[in-house]
Coordinates of C-alpha atoms in Angstrom, one line a residue:
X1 CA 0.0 0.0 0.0
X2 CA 1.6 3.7 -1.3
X3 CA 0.5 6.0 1.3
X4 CA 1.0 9.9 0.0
X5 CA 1.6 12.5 3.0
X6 CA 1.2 16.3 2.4
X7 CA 3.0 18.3 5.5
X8 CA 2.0 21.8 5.0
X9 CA 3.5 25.0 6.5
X10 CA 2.8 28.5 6.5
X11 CA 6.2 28.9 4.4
X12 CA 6.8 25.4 3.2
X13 CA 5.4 22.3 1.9
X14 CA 6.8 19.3 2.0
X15 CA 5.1 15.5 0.3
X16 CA 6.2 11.9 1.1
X17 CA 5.2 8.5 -0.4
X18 CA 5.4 5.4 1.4
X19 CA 5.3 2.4 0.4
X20 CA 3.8 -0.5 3.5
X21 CA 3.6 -3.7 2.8
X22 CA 1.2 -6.3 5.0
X23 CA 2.5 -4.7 8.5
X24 CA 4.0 -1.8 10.1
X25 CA 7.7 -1.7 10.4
X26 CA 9.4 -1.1 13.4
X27 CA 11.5 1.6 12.1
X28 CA 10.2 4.2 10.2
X29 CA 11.9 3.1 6.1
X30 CA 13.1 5.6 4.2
X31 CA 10.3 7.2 2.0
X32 CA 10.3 6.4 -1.9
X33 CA 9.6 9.8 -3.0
X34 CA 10.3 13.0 -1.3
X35 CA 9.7 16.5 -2.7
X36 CA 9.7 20.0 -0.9
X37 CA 8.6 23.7 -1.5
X38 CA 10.1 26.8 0.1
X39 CA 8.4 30.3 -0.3
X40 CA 10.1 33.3 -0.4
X41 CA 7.6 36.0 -1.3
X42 CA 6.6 35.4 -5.1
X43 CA 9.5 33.0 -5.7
X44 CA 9.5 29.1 -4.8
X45 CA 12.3 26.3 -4.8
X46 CA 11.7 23.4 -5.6
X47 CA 13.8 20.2 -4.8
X48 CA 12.7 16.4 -5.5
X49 CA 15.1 13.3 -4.2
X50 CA 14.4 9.5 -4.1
X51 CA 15.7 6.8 -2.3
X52 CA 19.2 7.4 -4.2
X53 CA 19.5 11.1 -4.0
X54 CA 18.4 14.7 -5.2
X55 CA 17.1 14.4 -8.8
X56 CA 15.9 17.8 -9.4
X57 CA 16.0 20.6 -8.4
X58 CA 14.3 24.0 -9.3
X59 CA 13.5 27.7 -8.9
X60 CA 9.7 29.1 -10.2
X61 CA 7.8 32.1 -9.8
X62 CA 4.5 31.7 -8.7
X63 CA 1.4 33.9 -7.5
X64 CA -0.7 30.9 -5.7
X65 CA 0.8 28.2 -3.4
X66 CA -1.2 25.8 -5.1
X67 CA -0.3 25.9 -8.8
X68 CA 3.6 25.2 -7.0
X69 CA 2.0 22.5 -4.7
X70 CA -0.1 20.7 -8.3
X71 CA 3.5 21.1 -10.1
X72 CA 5.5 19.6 -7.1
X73 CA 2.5 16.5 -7.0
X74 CA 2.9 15.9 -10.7
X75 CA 6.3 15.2 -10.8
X76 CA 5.4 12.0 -9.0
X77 CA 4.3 9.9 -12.0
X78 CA 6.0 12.5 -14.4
X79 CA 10.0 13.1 -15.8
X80 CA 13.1 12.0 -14.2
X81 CA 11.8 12.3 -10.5
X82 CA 8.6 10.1 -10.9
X83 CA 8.0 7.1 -9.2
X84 CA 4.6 5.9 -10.3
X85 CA 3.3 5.3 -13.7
X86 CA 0.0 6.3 -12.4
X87 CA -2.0 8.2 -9.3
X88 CA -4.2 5.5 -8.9
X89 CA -1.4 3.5 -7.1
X90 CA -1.6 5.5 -4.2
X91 CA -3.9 4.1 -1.3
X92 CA -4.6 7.1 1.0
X93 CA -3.9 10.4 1.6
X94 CA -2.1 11.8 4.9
X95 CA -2.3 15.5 5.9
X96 CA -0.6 17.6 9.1
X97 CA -3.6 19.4 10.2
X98 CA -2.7 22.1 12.8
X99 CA -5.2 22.4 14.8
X100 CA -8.2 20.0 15.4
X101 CA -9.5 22.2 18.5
X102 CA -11.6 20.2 20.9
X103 CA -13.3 18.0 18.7
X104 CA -10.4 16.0 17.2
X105 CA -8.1 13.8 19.7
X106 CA -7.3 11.4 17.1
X107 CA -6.5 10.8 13.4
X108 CA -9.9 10.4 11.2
X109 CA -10.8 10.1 7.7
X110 CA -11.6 13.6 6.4
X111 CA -15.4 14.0 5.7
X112 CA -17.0 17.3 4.5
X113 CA -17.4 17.8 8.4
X114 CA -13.6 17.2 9.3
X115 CA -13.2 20.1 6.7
X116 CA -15.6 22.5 8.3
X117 CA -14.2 22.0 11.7
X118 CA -10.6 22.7 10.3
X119 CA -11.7 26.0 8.2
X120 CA -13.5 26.9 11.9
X121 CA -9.7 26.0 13.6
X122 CA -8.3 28.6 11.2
X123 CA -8.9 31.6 13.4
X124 CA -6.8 30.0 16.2
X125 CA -4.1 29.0 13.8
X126 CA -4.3 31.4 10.2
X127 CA -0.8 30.8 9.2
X128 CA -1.3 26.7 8.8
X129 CA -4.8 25.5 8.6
X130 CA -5.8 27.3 5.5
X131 CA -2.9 26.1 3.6
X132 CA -3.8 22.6 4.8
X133 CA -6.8 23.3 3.4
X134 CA -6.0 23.8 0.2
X135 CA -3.7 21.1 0.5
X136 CA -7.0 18.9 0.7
X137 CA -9.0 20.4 -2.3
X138 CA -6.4 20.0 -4.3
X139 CA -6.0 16.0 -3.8
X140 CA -9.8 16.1 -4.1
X141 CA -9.1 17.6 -7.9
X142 CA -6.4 15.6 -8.8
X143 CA -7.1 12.2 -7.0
X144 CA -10.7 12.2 -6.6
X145 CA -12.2 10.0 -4.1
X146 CA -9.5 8.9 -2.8
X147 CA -9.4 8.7 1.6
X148 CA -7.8 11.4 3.0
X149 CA -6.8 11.3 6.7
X150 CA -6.1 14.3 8.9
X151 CA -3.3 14.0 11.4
X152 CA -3.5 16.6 14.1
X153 CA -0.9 18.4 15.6
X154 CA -2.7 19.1 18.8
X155 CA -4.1 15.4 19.6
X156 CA -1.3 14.5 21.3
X157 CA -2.0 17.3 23.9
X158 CA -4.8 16.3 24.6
X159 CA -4.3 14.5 27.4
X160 CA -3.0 18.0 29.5
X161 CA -4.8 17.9 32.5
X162 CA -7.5 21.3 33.2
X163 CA -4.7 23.0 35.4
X164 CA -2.3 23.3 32.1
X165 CA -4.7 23.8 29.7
X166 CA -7.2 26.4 31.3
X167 CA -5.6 29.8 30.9
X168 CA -5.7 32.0 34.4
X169 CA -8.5 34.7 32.7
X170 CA -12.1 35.2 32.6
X171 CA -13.8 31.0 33.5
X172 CA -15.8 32.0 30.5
X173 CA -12.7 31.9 27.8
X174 CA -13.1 27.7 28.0
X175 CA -16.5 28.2 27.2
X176 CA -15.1 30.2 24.4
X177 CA -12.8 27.3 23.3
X178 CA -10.0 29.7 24.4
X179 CA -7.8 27.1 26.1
X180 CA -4.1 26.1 25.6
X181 CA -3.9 23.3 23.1
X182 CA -0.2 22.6 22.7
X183 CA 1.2 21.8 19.2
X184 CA 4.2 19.1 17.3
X185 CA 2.2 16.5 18.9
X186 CA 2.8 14.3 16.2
X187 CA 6.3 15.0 16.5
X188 CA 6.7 14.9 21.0
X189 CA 4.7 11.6 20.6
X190 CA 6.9 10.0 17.9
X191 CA 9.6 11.0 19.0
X192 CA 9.0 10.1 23.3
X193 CA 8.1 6.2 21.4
X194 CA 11.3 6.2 19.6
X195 CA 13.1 7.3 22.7
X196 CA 12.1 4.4 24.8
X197 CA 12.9 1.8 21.8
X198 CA 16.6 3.3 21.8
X199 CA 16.4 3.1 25.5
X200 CA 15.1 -0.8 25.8
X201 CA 12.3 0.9 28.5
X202 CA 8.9 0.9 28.3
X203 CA 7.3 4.0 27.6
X204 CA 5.0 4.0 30.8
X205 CA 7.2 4.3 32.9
X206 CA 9.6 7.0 32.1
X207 CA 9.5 10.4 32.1
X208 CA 10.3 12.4 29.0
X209 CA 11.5 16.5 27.9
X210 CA 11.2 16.2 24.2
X211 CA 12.7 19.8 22.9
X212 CA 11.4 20.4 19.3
X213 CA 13.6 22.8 18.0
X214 CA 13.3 24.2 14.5
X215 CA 11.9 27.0 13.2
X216 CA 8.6 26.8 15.2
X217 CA 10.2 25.9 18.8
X218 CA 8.5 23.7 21.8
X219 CA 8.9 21.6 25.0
X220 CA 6.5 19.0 26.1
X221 CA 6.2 17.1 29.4
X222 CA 5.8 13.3 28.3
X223 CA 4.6 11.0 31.5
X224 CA 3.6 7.7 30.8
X225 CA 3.8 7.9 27.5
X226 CA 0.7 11.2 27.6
X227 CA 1.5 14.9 27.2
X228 CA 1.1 16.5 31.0
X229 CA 2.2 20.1 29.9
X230 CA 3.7 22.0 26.6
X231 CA 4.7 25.4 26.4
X232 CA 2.8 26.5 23.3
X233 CA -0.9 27.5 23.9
X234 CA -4.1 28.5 22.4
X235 CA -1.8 29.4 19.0
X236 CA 1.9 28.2 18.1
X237 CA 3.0 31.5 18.6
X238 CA 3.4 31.2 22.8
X239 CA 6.4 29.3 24.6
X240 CA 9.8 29.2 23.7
X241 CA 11.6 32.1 21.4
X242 CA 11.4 31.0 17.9
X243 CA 13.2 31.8 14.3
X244 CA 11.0 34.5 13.8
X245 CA 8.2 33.9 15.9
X246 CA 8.7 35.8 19.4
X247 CA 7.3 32.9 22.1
X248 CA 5.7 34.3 25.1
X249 CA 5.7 37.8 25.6
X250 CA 4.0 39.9 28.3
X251 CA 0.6 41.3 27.1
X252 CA 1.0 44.3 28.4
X253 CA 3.9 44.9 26.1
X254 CA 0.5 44.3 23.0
X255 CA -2.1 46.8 24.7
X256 CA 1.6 49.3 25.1
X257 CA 1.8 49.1 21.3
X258 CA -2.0 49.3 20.8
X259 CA -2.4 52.3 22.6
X260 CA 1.0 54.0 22.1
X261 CA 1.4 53.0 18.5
X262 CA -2.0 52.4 17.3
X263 CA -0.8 48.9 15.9
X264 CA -3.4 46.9 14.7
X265 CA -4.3 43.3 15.1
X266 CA -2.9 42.8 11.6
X267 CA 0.5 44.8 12.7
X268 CA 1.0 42.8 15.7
X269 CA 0.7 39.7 14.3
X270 CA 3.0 39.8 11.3
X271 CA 5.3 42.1 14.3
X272 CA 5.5 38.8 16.6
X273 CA 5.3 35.7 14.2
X274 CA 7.4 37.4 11.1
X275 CA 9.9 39.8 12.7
X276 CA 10.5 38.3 15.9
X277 CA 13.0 35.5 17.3
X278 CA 16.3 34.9 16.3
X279 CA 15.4 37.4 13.5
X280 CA 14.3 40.2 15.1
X281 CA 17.1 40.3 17.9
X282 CA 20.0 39.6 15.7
X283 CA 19.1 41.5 12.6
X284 CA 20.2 38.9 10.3
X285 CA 18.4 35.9 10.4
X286 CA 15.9 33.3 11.7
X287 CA 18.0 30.4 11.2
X288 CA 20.0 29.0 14.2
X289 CA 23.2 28.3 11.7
X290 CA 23.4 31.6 10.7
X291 CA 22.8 32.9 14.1
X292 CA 26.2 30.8 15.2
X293 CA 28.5 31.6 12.3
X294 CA 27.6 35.5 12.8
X295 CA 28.0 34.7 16.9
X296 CA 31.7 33.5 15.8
X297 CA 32.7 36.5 14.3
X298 CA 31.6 38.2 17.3
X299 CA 28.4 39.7 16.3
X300 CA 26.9 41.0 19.4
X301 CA 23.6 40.9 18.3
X302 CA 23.9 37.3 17.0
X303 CA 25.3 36.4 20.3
X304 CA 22.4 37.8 22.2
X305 CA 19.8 36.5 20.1
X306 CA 22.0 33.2 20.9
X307 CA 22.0 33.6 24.7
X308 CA 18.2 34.5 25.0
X309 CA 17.4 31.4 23.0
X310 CA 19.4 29.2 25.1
X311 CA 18.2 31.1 28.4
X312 CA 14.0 30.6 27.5
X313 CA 14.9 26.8 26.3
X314 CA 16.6 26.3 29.9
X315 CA 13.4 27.7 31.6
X316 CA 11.3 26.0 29.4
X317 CA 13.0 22.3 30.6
X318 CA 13.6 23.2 33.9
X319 CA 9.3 24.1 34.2
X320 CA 8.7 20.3 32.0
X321 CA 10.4 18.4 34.3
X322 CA 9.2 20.2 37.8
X323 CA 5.6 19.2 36.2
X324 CA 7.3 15.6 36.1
X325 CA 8.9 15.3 39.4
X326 CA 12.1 14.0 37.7
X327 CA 13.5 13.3 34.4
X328 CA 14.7 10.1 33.0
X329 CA 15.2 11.1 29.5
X330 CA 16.0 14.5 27.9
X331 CA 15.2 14.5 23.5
X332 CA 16.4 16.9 21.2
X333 CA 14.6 17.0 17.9
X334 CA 13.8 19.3 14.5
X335 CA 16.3 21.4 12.8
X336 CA 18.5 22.8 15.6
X337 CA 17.6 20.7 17.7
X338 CA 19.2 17.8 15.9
X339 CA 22.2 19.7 14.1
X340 CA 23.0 22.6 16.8
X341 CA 25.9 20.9 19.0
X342 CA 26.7 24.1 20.5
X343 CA 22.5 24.5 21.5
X344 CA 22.2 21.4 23.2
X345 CA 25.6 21.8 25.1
X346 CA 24.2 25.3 26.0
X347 CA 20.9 23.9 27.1
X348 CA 22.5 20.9 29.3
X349 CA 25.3 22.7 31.4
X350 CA 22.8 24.3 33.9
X351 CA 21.7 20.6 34.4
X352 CA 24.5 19.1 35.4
X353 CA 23.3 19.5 39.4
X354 CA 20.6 16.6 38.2
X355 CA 23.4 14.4 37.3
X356 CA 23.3 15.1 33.5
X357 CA 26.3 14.7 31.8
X358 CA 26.8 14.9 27.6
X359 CA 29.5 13.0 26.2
X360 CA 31.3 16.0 24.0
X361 CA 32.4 13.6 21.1
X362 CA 29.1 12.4 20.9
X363 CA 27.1 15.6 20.8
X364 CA 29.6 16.9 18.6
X365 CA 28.5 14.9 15.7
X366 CA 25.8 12.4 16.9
X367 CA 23.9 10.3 14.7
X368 CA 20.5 10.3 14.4
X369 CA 17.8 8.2 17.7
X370 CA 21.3 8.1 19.7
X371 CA 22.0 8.9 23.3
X372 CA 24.8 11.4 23.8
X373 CA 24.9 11.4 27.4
X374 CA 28.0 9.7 29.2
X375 CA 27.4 6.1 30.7
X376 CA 27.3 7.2 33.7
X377 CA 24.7 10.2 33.6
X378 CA 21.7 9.8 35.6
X379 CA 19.5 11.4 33.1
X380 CA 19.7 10.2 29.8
X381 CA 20.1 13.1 26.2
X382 CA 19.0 11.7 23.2
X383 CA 18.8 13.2 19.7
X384 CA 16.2 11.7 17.7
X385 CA 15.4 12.6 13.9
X386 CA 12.0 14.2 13.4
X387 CA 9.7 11.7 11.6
X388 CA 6.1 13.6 11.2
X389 CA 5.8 12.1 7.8
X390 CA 6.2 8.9 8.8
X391 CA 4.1 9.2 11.6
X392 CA 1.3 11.0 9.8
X393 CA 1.8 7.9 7.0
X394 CA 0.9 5.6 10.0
X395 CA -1.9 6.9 11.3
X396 CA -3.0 7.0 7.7
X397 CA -2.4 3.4 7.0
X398 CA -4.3 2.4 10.2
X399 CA -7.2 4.1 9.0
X400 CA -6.7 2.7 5.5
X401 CA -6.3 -0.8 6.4
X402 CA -9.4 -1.3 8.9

């Protein structure tokens, strides 16, 4: 069975095929097909690999995500990149849905009502779930009938218990559906599974910090295997400093701006999702590697924008694993937080009064679902490759199969 997963961001998209056989493996396989979309304003690039490599790569202009998306999903069964000879090989459908509010604590097969309850999510989360939308139509128009499934980001969190995800306002905001909802899900839960397969435990009975770290930025509290607390809320935009997003931020800073300034809603949300984080304090970019190189020629700013970073993602661990009681195992996962050596040696020194201890030549170039903490360490580091796609390809499978 060729399961097809669309992972859509607010300045990316990025599709997987699978191919399953009778059963699940134990390890997620390397996909057959991989192909990936980066905006930049008007302009797109384009890169396609399979199993033996990059086979094409490309720059376009375009003036709609979804004639670049319907160009990216043709080259699957069309020129040098294709790997079907026809669309009707592929089984189901997988899509990274956002937000699924209250209603949606597991993966389900989209229905005309899955789609409703996802355009109504959009308010909480306008920068994702309308691209995922679209996303949807256009598998509808190219696939037809074919089963989609809808993966949620937030059914992981779920689980948080009413004194983490009731916010400290007005009792009528949870009537409201204002209510912290926690986000990477799909990513804290694969990612706390993988960690007790590399550890030979079982799941139930450790407790887990997974740190994903890219360019959206969270920590999650895993206990027996179920998400007790995360630091992003009622929208991806609170928590930990991001590449551009700015992470919590006192709200009296907003109504400052509102009444000082005369910002509008518009103003302050492109001001703390586009031209905040690592961005806006260093002045040169969101992306951690960039932030380190310009840090090593002794670029102040860089180096600040380093320092905060490292100072929230401390706080943000040190509140997980009081929520715990303890710590067995510490994860770092995403973009920095599986290539940034000098981030997760940052992050771990002010834990070393727990009885962590990294091994240096193995944080300096680990290799991926390995633990990087010295034998002796009482809490156990891991880095462990984000697998979303294969994780939404799962779920979809499941749903497939029954």
């Amino acid at each position: 069975m060729k399961v097809l997963v669309l992972n859509s961001g607010s300045s990316s998209q990025k599709s997987s095929l699978f191919d399953f056989g009778a059963s699940l493996p134990d390890s997620p396989p390397a996909p057959l097909w991989e192909g990936k979309l980066e905006w930049q304003g008007e302009c797109a690039s384009l890169e396609i690999k399979k199993s033996g490599g990059i086979i094409r790569k490309e720059e376009m202009t375009v003036t709609a995500r979804e004639k670049a998306t319907a160009h990216l999903l043709d080259a699957l069964t069309s020129g040098k990149a294709s790997v079907l000879s026809n669309k009707s090989e592929i089984a189901v459908v997988g899509h990274r849905i956002v937000n699924g509010g209250r209603e949606y604590a597991q993966p389900t097969i989209i229905t005309p009502e899955v789609k409703a309850a996802i355009q109504r999510m959009a308010v909480f989360a306008p920068l994702h779930n309308r691209v995922e939308l679209e996303g949807i139509r256009l598998i509808e128009e190219k696939f037809g009938s074919i089963p989609q499934v809808a993966v949620f980001d937030t059914a992981f969190h779920s689980s948080l218990p009413p004194a983490a995800f009731v916010y400290p306002g007005p009792y009528e905001w949870v009537a409201q559906g204002i209510r912290r909802f926690g986000f990477h899900g799909i990513n804290h839960q694969y990612c706390a599974e993988r960690t007790a397969q590399v550890l030979g435990k079982s799941l139930s009975k450790l407790k887990i910090v997974t740190c994903h770290l890219g360019n959206g930025c969270s920590v999650a509290a895993i206990q027996q295997g179920k998400s007790i607390d995360t630091s992003m809320g009622f929208t991806p935009l609170d928590g930990l400093m991001m590449g551009t997003r700015s992470g919590s931020v006192d709200p009296g800073i907003l109504t400052y701006l509102m009444r000082e300034q005369q910002l509008t809603a518009q103003s302050l949300d492109d001001l703390l999702n586009k031209k905040s984080g690592l961005l806006g304090i260093s002045g040169i970019s969101g992306d951690m590697r960039q932030i380190v190189s310009a840090m090593n020629e002794r670029n102040d700013r860089a180096k600040l924008a380093f320092d905060i970073f490292v100072h929230r993602l401390r706080s943000g661990i040190g509140a997980m694993i009081a929520i715990l009681g303890g710590l067995d195992a510490l994860v770092f996962t995403a973009g920095i937080g599986e290539n940034s050596a000098e981030l997760r040696q940052a992050a771990c020194t002010n834990f070393n009064f727990l009885g962590l201890q990294l091994d240096p030549a193995k944080n300096a170039s680990p290799r991926a679902d390995r633990d990087i903490s010295l034998p002796f360490s009482s809490v156990r580091v891991l880095v462990v490759q984000a697998q979303e796609d294969w994780a939404i390809a799962r779920e979809a499978w499941k749903l497939a199969s029954n």
